[in-house]
Amino acid sequence: LNMINTSVHEETHFFTHSAADYDTENIYLGGGKKIVVRYTQVFPSKEMGAQIPQNLRTFRYDTYVGPDADSDLSANVHGPYGLLNEFTAYCWGTNTSVKLFDYYKTLPQTPDTWFSYVQSAGSTFAAYAEFKYYILEYLIYAQANHPDVYKAIMANDDFKTAFNSVDATFTSVISEYMANLDRVETIMTAKGYSTKQADGYFWIGNTGVGISSDDYDTLMTEMAKPAYQNMLKALKN
C-alpha cells in the first residue's frame, strides 16, 4: 500500500514511452484517454536549471534539472517534453494515493493509519509545483536564449493541450488532498488527539510527518509573478 504511488508513477512512465516511435510520447489524460505528443528540437533541461536561484532549488531540483542531474534522464534529454512526462507521472501517482482516502477509513483509526495516508501523497504532491515551474522556466529561458526552439514548442498544439490537461487534473488532485487533510484532522480530533499542519509537517499529537508544503508554497508564490502567468496564458492560446 505504501508503494502504490511509486508503482503508478513508474507504470505511467512505461505508458508514456510506449508511443509508436522514439520521437513521440503518450500523455495519459485520464478516463482512458491519451494524447500523442511529438517532440520538437530542444536543449538539455540542465542548461535552464543552472540559472534557477538557490532559494528556488527545491527537493527535486538536483535529480531532474540541476547541474549534476543524469544526462540520460528523459527530463533532461527531452526538455519540456521530458518534464511533461514527469509532471504526468507524479500527477497519476499522487492521484492514486489521494483517492485511497475512503479505503483508509476502513482501517483501524489510529495515528499510524493516517500518517500512512498523509505521507503517501504528501511525499509527491509538491511535484506539481516543481514540474510546472520547471516547464514554465524552461519556456521563459528558451524564449530569451533559443528562440527557434521556443517557437517550435509553442507551435506544438498537442504539447500545450497535454500540459493544460495534466495541470488541471493535478490541481484538482491537490485540492482533494488538502480537503482530506482537514478531514483527517477532524477524525483524529474526535478521538482525542491534537492535530495541526505547520512548517511543512502534518502533526497528530507530538508526532509529525513531512508533506513538502514548504516547497510547494515557495514555487507557487514564484509562479504568481507576471512572467509565469503570461507564459501560462501563452500556453492556452
Short mmCIF file of C-alpha atoms in Angstrom, two decimals:
data_model
loop_
_atom_site.label_atom_id
_atom_site.label_comp_id
_atom_site.label_asym_id
_atom_site.label_seq_id
_atom_site.Cartn_x
_atom_site.Cartn_y
_atom_site.Cartn_z
CA LEU A 1 0.00 0.00 0.00
CA ASN A 2 2.80 2.42 0.85
CA MET A 3 4.39 1.82 -2.57
CA ILE A 4 1.28 2.25 -4.70
CA ASN A 5 2.07 5.90 -5.50
CA THR A 6 5.52 4.94 -6.82
CA SER A 7 4.14 1.93 -8.69
CA VAL A 8 1.58 4.01 -10.57
CA HIS A 9 4.20 6.68 -11.25
CA GLU A 10 6.57 4.17 -12.86
CA GLU A 11 3.80 2.46 -14.86
CA THR A 12 2.80 5.88 -16.15
CA HIS A 13 6.35 6.26 -17.47
CA PHE A 14 6.02 2.87 -19.15
CA PHE A 15 2.80 4.04 -20.81
CA THR A 16 4.36 7.37 -21.82
CA HIS A 17 7.27 5.65 -23.54
CA SER A 18 5.08 3.11 -25.32
CA ALA A 19 4.43 5.59 -28.13
CA ALA A 20 4.74 4.41 -31.71
CA ASP A 21 8.21 5.83 -32.30
CA TYR A 22 11.12 7.42 -30.46
CA ASP A 23 10.12 10.95 -31.39
CA THR A 24 6.75 10.87 -29.61
CA GLU A 25 5.31 10.20 -26.17
CA ASN A 26 1.87 9.20 -24.91
CA ILE A 27 0.47 11.51 -22.26
CA TYR A 28 -2.30 9.94 -20.24
CA LEU A 29 -5.20 12.36 -19.69
CA GLY A 30 -7.46 10.18 -17.54
CA GLY A 31 -10.70 8.41 -18.35
CA GLY A 32 -8.91 6.07 -20.74
CA LYS A 33 -7.84 8.99 -22.94
CA LYS A 34 -4.36 9.87 -24.14
CA ILE A 35 -2.70 12.33 -26.46
CA VAL A 36 0.36 11.58 -28.59
CA VAL A 37 2.85 14.43 -28.36
CA ARG A 38 5.56 14.71 -30.98
CA TYR A 39 8.95 16.06 -29.93
CA THR A 40 10.45 19.17 -31.45
CA GLN A 41 14.04 20.43 -31.17
CA VAL A 42 15.10 21.06 -27.56
CA PHE A 43 18.16 21.75 -25.42
CA PRO A 44 19.01 19.91 -22.18
CA SER A 45 16.94 20.97 -19.18
CA LYS A 46 20.16 21.31 -17.17
CA GLU A 47 21.05 24.42 -19.19
CA MET A 48 17.90 26.09 -17.90
CA GLY A 49 18.29 24.58 -14.44
CA ALA A 50 21.71 26.10 -13.90
CA GLN A 51 20.22 29.59 -13.67
CA ILE A 52 17.48 28.76 -11.16
CA PRO A 53 18.16 30.79 -7.98
CA GLN A 54 19.37 28.93 -4.91
CA ASN A 55 16.23 29.72 -2.92
CA LEU A 56 14.08 28.02 -5.59
CA ARG A 57 16.11 24.81 -5.74
CA THR A 58 13.62 22.55 -4.02
CA PHE A 59 13.73 18.81 -3.27
CA ARG A 60 13.66 17.51 -6.85
CA TYR A 61 15.96 20.13 -8.38
CA ASP A 62 19.20 18.14 -8.15
CA THR A 63 17.64 14.95 -9.52
CA TYR A 64 15.94 16.40 -12.57
CA VAL A 65 17.34 19.77 -13.69
CA GLY A 66 20.40 20.55 -11.58
CA PRO A 67 23.96 20.54 -12.98
CA ASP A 68 24.53 17.02 -11.64
CA ALA A 69 21.29 15.54 -12.99
CA ASP A 70 21.67 12.37 -15.05
CA SER A 71 22.44 13.39 -18.64
CA ASP A 72 20.39 10.44 -19.95
CA LEU A 73 17.28 11.29 -17.92
CA SER A 74 14.22 12.00 -20.05
CA ALA A 75 13.50 15.17 -18.07
CA ASN A 76 16.91 16.43 -19.18
CA VAL A 77 17.29 14.96 -22.68
CA HIS A 78 13.81 15.85 -23.95
CA GLY A 79 13.49 19.27 -22.37
CA PRO A 80 9.87 20.30 -21.73
CA TYR A 81 8.61 17.01 -23.16
CA GLY A 82 10.59 15.04 -20.60
CA LEU A 83 9.47 17.43 -17.87
CA LEU A 84 5.86 16.92 -19.00
CA ASN A 85 6.48 13.17 -18.78
CA GLU A 86 7.46 13.55 -15.10
CA PHE A 87 4.64 16.03 -14.43
CA THR A 88 2.20 13.40 -15.70
CA ALA A 89 3.71 10.51 -13.74
CA TYR A 90 3.67 12.47 -10.49
CA CYS A 91 0.09 13.52 -11.20
CA TRP A 92 -1.27 10.00 -11.53
CA GLY A 93 0.84 8.56 -8.72
CA THR A 94 -0.35 11.27 -6.35
CA ASN A 95 -3.91 10.88 -7.56
CA THR A 96 -3.88 7.20 -6.63
CA SER A 97 -2.73 7.95 -3.10
CA VAL A 98 -5.33 10.68 -2.65
CA LYS A 99 -8.20 8.51 -3.93
CA LEU A 100 -7.50 5.89 -1.23
CA PHE A 101 -8.99 8.09 1.48
CA ASP A 102 -12.18 6.03 1.81
CA TYR A 103 -10.14 2.83 1.97
CA TYR A 104 -8.10 4.19 4.87
CA LYS A 105 -11.36 4.89 6.70
CA THR A 106 -11.96 1.12 6.77
CA LEU A 107 -8.67 0.52 8.62
CA PRO A 108 -8.08 0.93 12.38
CA GLN A 109 -8.45 4.64 13.05
CA THR A 110 -5.03 5.21 14.61
CA PRO A 111 -2.41 7.89 14.05
CA ASP A 112 -0.24 5.35 12.19
CA THR A 113 -3.05 4.63 9.73
CA TRP A 114 -3.49 8.29 8.89
CA PHE A 115 0.21 9.05 8.88
CA SER A 116 0.49 6.41 6.16
CA TYR A 117 -2.21 8.15 4.11
CA VAL A 118 -0.88 11.66 4.68
CA GLN A 119 2.68 10.72 3.79
CA SER A 120 1.79 8.67 0.70
CA ALA A 121 0.53 11.73 -1.18
CA GLY A 122 2.48 14.20 0.94
CA SER A 123 5.74 12.89 -0.47
CA THR A 124 4.78 13.78 -4.04
CA PHE A 125 2.12 16.49 -4.21
CA ALA A 126 4.78 19.25 -4.23
CA ALA A 127 6.00 17.80 -7.55
CA TYR A 128 3.03 19.64 -9.05
CA ALA A 129 4.63 22.99 -8.28
CA GLU A 130 8.13 21.79 -9.12
CA PHE A 131 7.47 20.44 -12.61
CA LYS A 132 5.04 23.18 -13.54
CA TYR A 133 7.73 25.65 -12.52
CA TYR A 134 10.44 23.78 -14.46
CA ILE A 135 8.31 23.72 -17.62
CA LEU A 136 7.46 27.41 -17.40
CA GLU A 137 11.04 28.35 -16.55
CA TYR A 138 12.29 26.26 -19.49
CA LEU A 139 9.98 28.12 -21.88
CA ILE A 140 10.89 31.54 -20.48
CA TYR A 141 14.59 30.68 -20.79
CA ALA A 142 14.09 29.28 -24.31
CA GLN A 143 12.24 32.40 -25.43
CA ALA A 144 15.20 34.54 -24.39
CA ASN A 145 18.08 32.25 -25.41
CA HIS A 146 16.82 29.74 -28.01
CA PRO A 147 14.00 31.49 -29.91
CA ASP A 148 13.76 28.83 -32.63
CA VAL A 149 13.35 26.10 -30.01
CA TYR A 150 10.76 28.19 -28.21
CA LYS A 151 8.73 28.85 -31.37
CA ALA A 152 8.66 25.16 -32.28
CA ILE A 153 7.48 24.11 -28.82
CA MET A 154 4.79 26.78 -28.70
CA ALA A 155 3.59 25.74 -32.16
CA ASN A 156 3.10 22.20 -30.85
CA ASP A 157 -0.62 22.24 -30.04
CA ASP A 158 -0.57 18.68 -28.67
CA PHE A 159 2.07 19.65 -26.13
CA LYS A 160 0.01 22.60 -24.97
CA THR A 161 -3.17 20.52 -24.78
CA ALA A 162 -1.41 17.82 -22.77
CA PHE A 163 0.20 20.31 -20.39
CA ASN A 164 -3.08 22.11 -19.70
CA SER A 165 -4.97 18.86 -19.17
CA VAL A 166 -2.42 17.44 -16.71
CA ASP A 167 -2.17 20.80 -14.97
CA ALA A 168 -5.95 20.90 -14.43
CA THR A 169 -6.07 17.31 -13.20
CA PHE A 170 -3.15 17.74 -10.82
CA THR A 171 -4.70 20.96 -9.45
CA SER A 172 -7.89 19.05 -8.69
CA VAL A 173 -5.93 16.24 -7.03
CA ILE A 174 -4.16 18.69 -4.74
CA SER A 175 -7.44 20.38 -3.79
CA GLU A 176 -8.86 16.99 -2.86
CA TYR A 177 -5.75 16.11 -0.84
CA MET A 178 -5.87 19.37 1.11
CA ALA A 179 -9.54 18.82 1.88
CA ASN A 180 -8.75 15.28 3.01
CA LEU A 181 -6.04 16.53 5.36
CA ASP A 182 -8.73 18.62 7.06
CA ARG A 183 -10.93 15.51 7.29
CA VAL A 184 -8.09 13.56 8.89
CA GLU A 185 -7.76 16.30 11.46
CA THR A 186 -11.49 16.02 12.20
CA ILE A 187 -11.27 12.23 12.57
CA MET A 188 -8.28 12.34 14.89
CA THR A 189 -9.60 15.27 16.92
CA ALA A 190 -12.81 13.31 17.55
CA LYS A 191 -10.63 10.54 19.02
CA GLY A 192 -8.97 12.95 21.42
CA TYR A 193 -5.75 13.78 19.56
CA SER A 194 -4.41 17.26 18.95
CA THR A 195 -3.70 17.92 15.26
CA LYS A 196 -2.18 20.68 13.17
CA GLN A 197 -0.50 21.44 9.87
CA ALA A 198 2.59 23.63 10.29
CA ASP A 199 6.10 24.18 8.93
CA GLY A 200 5.79 21.55 6.22
CA TYR A 201 4.55 18.86 8.61
CA PHE A 202 1.26 17.21 9.50
CA TRP A 203 1.02 16.64 13.24
CA ILE A 204 -1.03 14.22 15.30
CA GLY A 205 -0.17 14.64 18.95
CA ASN A 206 3.58 15.10 19.31
CA THR A 207 4.46 13.27 16.09
CA GLY A 208 4.64 14.83 12.64
CA VAL A 209 5.30 13.64 9.09
CA GLY A 210 6.66 15.81 6.29
CA ILE A 211 4.32 16.84 3.49
CA SER A 212 6.66 19.13 1.47
CA SER A 213 4.22 22.02 1.72
CA ASP A 214 7.11 24.49 2.12
CA ASP A 215 8.50 23.61 -1.33
CA TYR A 216 5.01 23.79 -2.79
CA ASP A 217 4.30 27.21 -1.28
CA THR A 218 7.69 28.60 -2.35
CA LEU A 219 7.21 27.75 -6.02
CA MET A 220 3.51 28.63 -6.15
CA THR A 221 4.42 32.09 -4.85
CA GLU A 222 7.12 32.40 -7.51
CA MET A 223 4.74 31.35 -10.29
CA ALA A 224 2.26 34.05 -9.30
CA LYS A 225 4.69 36.58 -10.83
CA PRO A 226 3.73 38.13 -14.21
CA ALA A 227 6.40 36.32 -16.27
CA TYR A 228 4.97 32.91 -15.34
CA GLN A 229 1.34 33.98 -15.60
CA ASN A 230 1.99 35.39 -19.06
CA MET A 231 3.61 32.14 -20.13
CA LEU A 232 0.62 30.17 -18.83
CA LYS A 233 -1.64 32.39 -20.94
CA ALA A 234 0.56 31.75 -23.99
CA LEU A 235 0.22 28.01 -23.41
CA LYS A 236 -3.56 28.30 -23.57
CA ASN A 237 -3.58 30.03 -26.97
#
